[in-house]
XYZ file of C-alpha atoms in Angstrom:
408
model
C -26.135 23.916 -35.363
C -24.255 23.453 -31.963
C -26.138 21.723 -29.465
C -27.033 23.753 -26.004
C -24.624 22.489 -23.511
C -26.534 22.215 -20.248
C -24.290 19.795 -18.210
C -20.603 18.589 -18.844
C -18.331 15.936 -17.566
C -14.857 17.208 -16.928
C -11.791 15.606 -16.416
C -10.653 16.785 -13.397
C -7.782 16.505 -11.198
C -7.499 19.482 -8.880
C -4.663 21.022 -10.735
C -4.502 24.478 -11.998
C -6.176 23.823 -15.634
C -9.116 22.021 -14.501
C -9.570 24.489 -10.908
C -10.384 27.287 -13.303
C -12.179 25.239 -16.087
C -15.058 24.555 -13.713
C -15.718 28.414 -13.388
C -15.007 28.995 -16.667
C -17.490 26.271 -18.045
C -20.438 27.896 -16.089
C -19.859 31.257 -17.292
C -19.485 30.357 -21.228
C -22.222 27.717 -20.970
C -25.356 29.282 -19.694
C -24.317 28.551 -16.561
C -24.324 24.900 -16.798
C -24.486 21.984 -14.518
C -20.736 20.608 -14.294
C -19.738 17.393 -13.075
C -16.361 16.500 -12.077
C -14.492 13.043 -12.557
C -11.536 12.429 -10.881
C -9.562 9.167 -12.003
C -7.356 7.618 -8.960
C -4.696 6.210 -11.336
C -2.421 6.207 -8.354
C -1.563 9.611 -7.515
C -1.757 9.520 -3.544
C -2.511 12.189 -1.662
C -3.295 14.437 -4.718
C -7.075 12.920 -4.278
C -7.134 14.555 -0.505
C -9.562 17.393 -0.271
C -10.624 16.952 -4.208
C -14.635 17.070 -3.849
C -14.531 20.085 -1.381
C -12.233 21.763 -3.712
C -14.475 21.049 -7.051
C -17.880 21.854 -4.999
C -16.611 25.087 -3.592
C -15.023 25.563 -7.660
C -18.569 25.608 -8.998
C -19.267 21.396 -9.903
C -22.297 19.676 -8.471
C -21.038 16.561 -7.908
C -17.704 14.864 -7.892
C -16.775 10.923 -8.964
C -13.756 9.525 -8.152
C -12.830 6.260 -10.206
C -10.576 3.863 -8.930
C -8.515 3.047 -11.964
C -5.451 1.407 -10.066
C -6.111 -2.271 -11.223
C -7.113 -1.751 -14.476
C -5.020 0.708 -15.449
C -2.047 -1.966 -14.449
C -3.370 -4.806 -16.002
C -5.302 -3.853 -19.257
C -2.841 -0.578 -20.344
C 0.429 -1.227 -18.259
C 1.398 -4.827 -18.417
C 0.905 -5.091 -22.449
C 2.948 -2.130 -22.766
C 5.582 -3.616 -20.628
C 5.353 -7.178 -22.079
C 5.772 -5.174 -25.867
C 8.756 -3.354 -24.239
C 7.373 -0.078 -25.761
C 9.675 3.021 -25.028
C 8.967 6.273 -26.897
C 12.464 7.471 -28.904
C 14.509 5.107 -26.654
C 13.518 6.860 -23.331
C 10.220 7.862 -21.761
C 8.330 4.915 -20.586
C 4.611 6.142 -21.410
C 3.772 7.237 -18.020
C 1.078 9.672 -18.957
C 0.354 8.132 -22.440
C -1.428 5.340 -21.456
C -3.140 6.524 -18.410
C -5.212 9.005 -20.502
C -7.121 5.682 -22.579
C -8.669 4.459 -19.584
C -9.416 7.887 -17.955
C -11.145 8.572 -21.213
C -13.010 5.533 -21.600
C -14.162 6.067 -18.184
C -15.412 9.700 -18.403
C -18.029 8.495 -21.753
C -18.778 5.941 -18.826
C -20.172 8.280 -16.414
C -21.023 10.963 -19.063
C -23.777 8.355 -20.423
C -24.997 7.629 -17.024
C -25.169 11.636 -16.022
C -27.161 12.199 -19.594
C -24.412 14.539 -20.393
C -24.114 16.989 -23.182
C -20.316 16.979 -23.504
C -16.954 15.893 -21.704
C -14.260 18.292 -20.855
C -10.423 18.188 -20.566
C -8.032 20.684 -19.721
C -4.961 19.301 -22.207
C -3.487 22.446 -24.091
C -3.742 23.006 -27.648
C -0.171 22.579 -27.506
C -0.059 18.833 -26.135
C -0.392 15.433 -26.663
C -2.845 14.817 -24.325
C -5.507 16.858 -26.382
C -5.304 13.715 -29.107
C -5.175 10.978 -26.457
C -8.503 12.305 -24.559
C -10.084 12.846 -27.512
C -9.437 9.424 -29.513
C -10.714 7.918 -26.234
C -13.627 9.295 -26.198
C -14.556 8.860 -30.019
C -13.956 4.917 -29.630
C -16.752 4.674 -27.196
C -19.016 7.912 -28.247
C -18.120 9.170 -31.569
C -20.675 11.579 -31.257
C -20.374 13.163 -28.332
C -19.271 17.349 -27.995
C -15.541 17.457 -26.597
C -15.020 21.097 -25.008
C -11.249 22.114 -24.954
C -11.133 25.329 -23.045
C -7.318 26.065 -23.735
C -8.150 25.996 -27.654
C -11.199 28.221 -27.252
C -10.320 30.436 -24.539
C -8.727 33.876 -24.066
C -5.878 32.778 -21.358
C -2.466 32.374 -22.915
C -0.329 31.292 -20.014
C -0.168 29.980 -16.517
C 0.258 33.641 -15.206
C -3.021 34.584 -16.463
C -4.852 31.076 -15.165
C -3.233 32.046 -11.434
C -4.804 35.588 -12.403
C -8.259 33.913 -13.163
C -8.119 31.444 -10.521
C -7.610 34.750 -7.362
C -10.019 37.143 -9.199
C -12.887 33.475 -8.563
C -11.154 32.927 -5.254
C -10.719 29.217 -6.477
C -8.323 27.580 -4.046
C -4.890 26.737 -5.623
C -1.955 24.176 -4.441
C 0.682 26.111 -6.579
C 2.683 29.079 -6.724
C 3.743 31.430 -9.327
C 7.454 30.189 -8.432
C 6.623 26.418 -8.330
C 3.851 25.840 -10.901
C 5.495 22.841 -13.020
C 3.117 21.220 -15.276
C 2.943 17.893 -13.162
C 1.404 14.487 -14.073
C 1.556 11.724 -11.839
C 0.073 8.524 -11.244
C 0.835 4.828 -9.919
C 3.901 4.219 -12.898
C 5.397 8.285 -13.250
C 5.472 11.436 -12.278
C 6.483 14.426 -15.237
C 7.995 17.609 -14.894
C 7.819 20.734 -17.242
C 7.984 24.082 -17.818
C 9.533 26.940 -16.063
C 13.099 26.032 -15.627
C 12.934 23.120 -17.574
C 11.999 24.703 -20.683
C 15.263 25.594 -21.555
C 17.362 22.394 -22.343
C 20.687 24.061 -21.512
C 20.003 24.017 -17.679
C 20.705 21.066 -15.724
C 17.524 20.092 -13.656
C 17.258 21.174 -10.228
C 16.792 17.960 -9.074
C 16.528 18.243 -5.339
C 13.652 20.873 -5.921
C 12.070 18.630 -8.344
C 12.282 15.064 -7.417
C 9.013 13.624 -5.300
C 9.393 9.507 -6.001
C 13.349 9.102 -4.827
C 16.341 10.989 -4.834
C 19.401 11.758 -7.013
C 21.925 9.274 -7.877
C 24.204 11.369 -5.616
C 22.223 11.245 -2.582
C 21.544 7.790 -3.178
C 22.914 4.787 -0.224
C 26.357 3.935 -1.258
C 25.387 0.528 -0.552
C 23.491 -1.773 -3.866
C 20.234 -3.036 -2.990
C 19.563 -6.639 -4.594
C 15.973 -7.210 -5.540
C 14.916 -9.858 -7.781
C 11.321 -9.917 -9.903
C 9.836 -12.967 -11.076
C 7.451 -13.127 -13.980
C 5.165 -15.619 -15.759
C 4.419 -15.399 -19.335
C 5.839 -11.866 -19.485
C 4.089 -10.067 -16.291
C 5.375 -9.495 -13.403
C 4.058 -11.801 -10.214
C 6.596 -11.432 -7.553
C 9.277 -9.555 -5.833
C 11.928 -10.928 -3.735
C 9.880 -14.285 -3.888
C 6.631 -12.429 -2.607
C 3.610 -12.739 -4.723
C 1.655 -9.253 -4.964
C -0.525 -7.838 -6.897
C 0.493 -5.572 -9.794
C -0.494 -2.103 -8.001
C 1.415 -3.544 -5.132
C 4.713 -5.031 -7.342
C 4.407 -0.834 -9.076
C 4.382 0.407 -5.331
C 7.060 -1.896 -4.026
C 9.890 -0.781 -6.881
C 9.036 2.606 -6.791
C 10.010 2.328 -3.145
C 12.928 0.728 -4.034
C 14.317 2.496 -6.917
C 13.429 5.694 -6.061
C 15.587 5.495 -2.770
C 18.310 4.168 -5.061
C 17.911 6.903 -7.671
C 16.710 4.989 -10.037
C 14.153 5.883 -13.433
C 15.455 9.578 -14.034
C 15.037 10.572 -17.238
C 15.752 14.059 -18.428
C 14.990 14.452 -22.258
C 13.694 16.448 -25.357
C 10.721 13.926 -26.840
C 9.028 15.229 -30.265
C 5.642 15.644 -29.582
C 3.172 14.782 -31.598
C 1.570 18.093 -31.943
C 5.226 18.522 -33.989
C 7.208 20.522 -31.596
C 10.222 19.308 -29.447
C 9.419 19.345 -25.581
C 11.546 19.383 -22.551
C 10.609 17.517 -19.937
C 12.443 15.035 -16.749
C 10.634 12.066 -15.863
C 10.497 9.948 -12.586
C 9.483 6.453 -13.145
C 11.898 3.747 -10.763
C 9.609 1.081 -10.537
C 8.677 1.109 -14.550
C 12.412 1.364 -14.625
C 13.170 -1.989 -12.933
C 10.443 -3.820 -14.677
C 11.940 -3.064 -18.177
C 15.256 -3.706 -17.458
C 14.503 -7.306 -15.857
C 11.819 -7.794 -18.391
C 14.135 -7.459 -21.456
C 16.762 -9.423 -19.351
C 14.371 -12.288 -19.415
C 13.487 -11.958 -22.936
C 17.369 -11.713 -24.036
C 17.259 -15.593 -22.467
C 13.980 -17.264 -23.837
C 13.530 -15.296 -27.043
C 14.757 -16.667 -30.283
C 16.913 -14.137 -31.867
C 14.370 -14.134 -35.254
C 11.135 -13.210 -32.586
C 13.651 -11.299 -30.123
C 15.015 -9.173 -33.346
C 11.489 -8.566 -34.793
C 9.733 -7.858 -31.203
C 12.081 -5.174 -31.488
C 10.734 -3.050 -34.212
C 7.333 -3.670 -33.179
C 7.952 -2.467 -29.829
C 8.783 0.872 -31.403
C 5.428 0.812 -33.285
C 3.594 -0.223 -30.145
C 5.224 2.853 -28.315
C 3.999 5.076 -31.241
C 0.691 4.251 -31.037
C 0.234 4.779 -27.385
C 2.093 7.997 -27.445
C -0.148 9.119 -30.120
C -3.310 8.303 -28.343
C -4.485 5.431 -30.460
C -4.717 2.434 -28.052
C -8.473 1.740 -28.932
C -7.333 0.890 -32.834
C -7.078 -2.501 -34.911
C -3.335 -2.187 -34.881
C -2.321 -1.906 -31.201
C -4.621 -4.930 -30.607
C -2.919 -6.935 -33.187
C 0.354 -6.130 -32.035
C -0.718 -7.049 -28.802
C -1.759 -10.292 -29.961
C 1.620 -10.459 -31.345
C 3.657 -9.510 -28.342
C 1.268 -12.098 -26.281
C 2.276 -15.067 -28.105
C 5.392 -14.264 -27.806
C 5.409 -14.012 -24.084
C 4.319 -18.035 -23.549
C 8.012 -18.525 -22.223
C 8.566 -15.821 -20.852
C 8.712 -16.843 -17.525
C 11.636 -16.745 -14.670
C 13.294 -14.526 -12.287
C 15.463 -11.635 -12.878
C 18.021 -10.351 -9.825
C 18.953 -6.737 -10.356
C 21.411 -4.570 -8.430
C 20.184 -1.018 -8.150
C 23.711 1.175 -6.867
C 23.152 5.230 -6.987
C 21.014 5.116 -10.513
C 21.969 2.282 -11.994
C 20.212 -0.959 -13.021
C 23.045 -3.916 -12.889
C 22.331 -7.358 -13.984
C 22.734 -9.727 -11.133
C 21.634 -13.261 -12.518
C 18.894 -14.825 -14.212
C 16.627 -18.020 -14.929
C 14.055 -19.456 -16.481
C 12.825 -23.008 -16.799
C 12.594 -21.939 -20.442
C 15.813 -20.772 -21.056
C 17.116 -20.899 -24.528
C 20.832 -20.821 -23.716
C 22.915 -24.284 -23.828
C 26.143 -24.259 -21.271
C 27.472 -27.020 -23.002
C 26.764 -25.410 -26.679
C 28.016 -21.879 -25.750
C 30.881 -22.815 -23.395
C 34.676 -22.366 -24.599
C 35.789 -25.219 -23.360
C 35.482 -28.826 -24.144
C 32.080 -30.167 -25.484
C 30.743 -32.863 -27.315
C 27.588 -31.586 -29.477
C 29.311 -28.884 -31.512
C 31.435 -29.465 -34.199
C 33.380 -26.063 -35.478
C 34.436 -27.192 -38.531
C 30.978 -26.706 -39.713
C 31.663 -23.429 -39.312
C 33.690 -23.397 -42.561
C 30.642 -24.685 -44.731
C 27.925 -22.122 -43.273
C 30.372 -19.565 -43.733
C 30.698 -20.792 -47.397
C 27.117 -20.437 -48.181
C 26.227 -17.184 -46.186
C 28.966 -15.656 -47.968
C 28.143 -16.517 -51.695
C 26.260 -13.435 -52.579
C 29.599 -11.390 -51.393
C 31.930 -13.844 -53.267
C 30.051 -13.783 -56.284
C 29.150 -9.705 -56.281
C 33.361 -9.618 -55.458
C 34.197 -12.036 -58.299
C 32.034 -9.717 -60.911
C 33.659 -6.981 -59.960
C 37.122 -7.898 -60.336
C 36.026 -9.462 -64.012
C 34.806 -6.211 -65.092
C 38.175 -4.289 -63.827
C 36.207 -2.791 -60.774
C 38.662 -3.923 -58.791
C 42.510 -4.851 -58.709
């Protein structure tokens, strides 16, 4: 027997889904008591106006959690220092925001003696999985409401038909309703247009963190990001904080049309989804982090790091931070960060990340060893006998053949 809901946490963020959920709660419920939570994961001015708005929606009460820092350094930074990138291209923006948003609603869900916790993810998305698996590592028994899987609303047309027949205040349009997520690392676009993978984004309708590599300066801007054991510290020799160092190359690379990603990613609901993707800072910082690694990584840990950085990206896309494996992987990807430490110079020209120079005090590359000119601590005529031995198993396999006719 279901419980009686008399008060609910919702994840809220002013947007379309959660405007109407509020209403919707209180008339399905009993008219319950709702409370909304609002996560500041670096979204800006999205957070102006938000308690008004959810008060005059129906909620009570509204918390707003300040998220910035730990977002960066507990979710971010080991999924940077992994170099996790989901099928080769979208940098986790929204992925691993929802882990700490989640474990944060249970948080204030406990202390408001709620009944249940409510999200407005679609039965059609990812986030649906990521909210929930959040919330069952810290409250496994606690009543998740999912109003798009329950509901009688099929599209955004009838939520912007809901939301003017409860006069609930809306920041969108019919014409310009993207699905939009944005916080301190991204900002995602879908829907409408961008449904359809034949047309070419409208970019200067779309873009809010930079510009298009065409309206880009067509003058490079150098910057240069220094790291110690695999996090970022510095920028141009300044030492900042990592909200700030996230703020600073956004800045930077979005004026420099940097971090646009347009691509088809297969959710893990198991349909294919279109969607373009602004993230310049998170751009930079893998680019000059993997620059770093190609110089104090040996290739055996550089090689392997590899495949588990795919893993890592899986499990984060898939909403399973709070597992066994990611935190064994992280402790993987942390040892292997002890070196990791030096500065990376980048040239960022209308889109493009260019490699401008780097060091480390724990550099693995030998001048003298690697250089094609004279030296006096490699001999090449070992060559011959490595070659000898790591060619054996060809030789012999070869030599077989030929003795059983295989080959003339």
């Amino acid at each position: 027997m279901q419980k009686e809901i008399k008060k609910v946490v919702l994840a809220y963020s002013g947007g379309l889904d959660t405007s109407i959920i509020i209403p919707w709660l209180k008339e399905h419920f009993n008219n319950c008591e709702v409370v909304a939570v609002a996560a500041d994961v670096g979204q800006g001015d999205e957070l102006a106006g938000l308690e008004d708005k959810a008060k005059r929606s129906g909620a009570s009460k509204l918390y707003v959690a300040d998220l910035k820092d730990e977002l960066v350094e507990s979710y971010i930074w080991p999924t940077l220092k992994a170099g996790a990138v989901y099928e080769d291209k979208y940098l986790l923006g929204t992925s691993f925001a929802r882990p700490v948003i989640a474990k944060h609603l249970v948080e204030i869900a406990r202390k408001e003696g709620a009944d249940a916790i409510a999200h407005g993810a679609t039965g059609k998305g990812n986030d649906q999985v990521r909210f929930e698996l959040g919330i069952r590592a810290f409250a496994p028994d606690m009543t998740v409401i999912a109003p798009w899987r329950i509901w009688d609303i099929t599209s955004r047309d009838e939520e912007i038909d809901y939301a003017e027949a409860h006069h609930i205040p809306l920041n969108v349009t019919r014409e310009t309703s993207y699905s939009k997520d944005r916080n301190l690392w991204h900002l995602s676009h879908e829907g409408l247009d961008c449904e359809d993978p034949a047309n070419e984004p409208d970019y200067d309708k779309i873009l809010e963190l930079g510009v298009s590599p065409e309206k880009a300066p067509d003058k490079p801007t150098y910057v240069t990001v220094s790291f110690e054991k695999g996090v970022p510290v510095k920028v141009d020799g300044e030492k900042l904080s990592g909200v700030e160092i996230i703020q600073k190359l956004n800045q930077l690379g979005g004026e420099n049309g940097v971090g646009i990603v347009d691509m088809v990613e297969n959710r893990l609901v198991g349909m294919k989804s279109r969607g373009v993707y602004e993230t310049p800072g998170g751009s930079i910082l893998y680019w000059a982090h993997a620059k770093l690694e190609e110089l104090c990584l040996d290739r055996d840990t550089l090689h392997f790091k590899q495949g588990v950085a795919q893993k890592f990206a899986e499990l984060v896309y898939d909403g399973k931070w709070f597992t066994p494996l990611r935190e064994a992987l992280s402790a993987f990807v942390d040892s292997t960060q002890r070196n990791v430490t030096g500065d990376v110079k980048l040239k960022l020209y209308k889109g493009n990340i260019i490699d401008a120079g780097v060091t480390s005090p724990y550099s693995l590359y030998d001048g003298e060893i690697a250089t094609f000119g004279t030296d006096h601590v490699y001999n090449q005529a070992d060559a011959a006998g490595f070659i000898n031995l790591f060619g054996l198993p060809i030789a012999v396999q070869a030599q077989k053949r030929i003795a059983r006719g295989e080959m003339a």
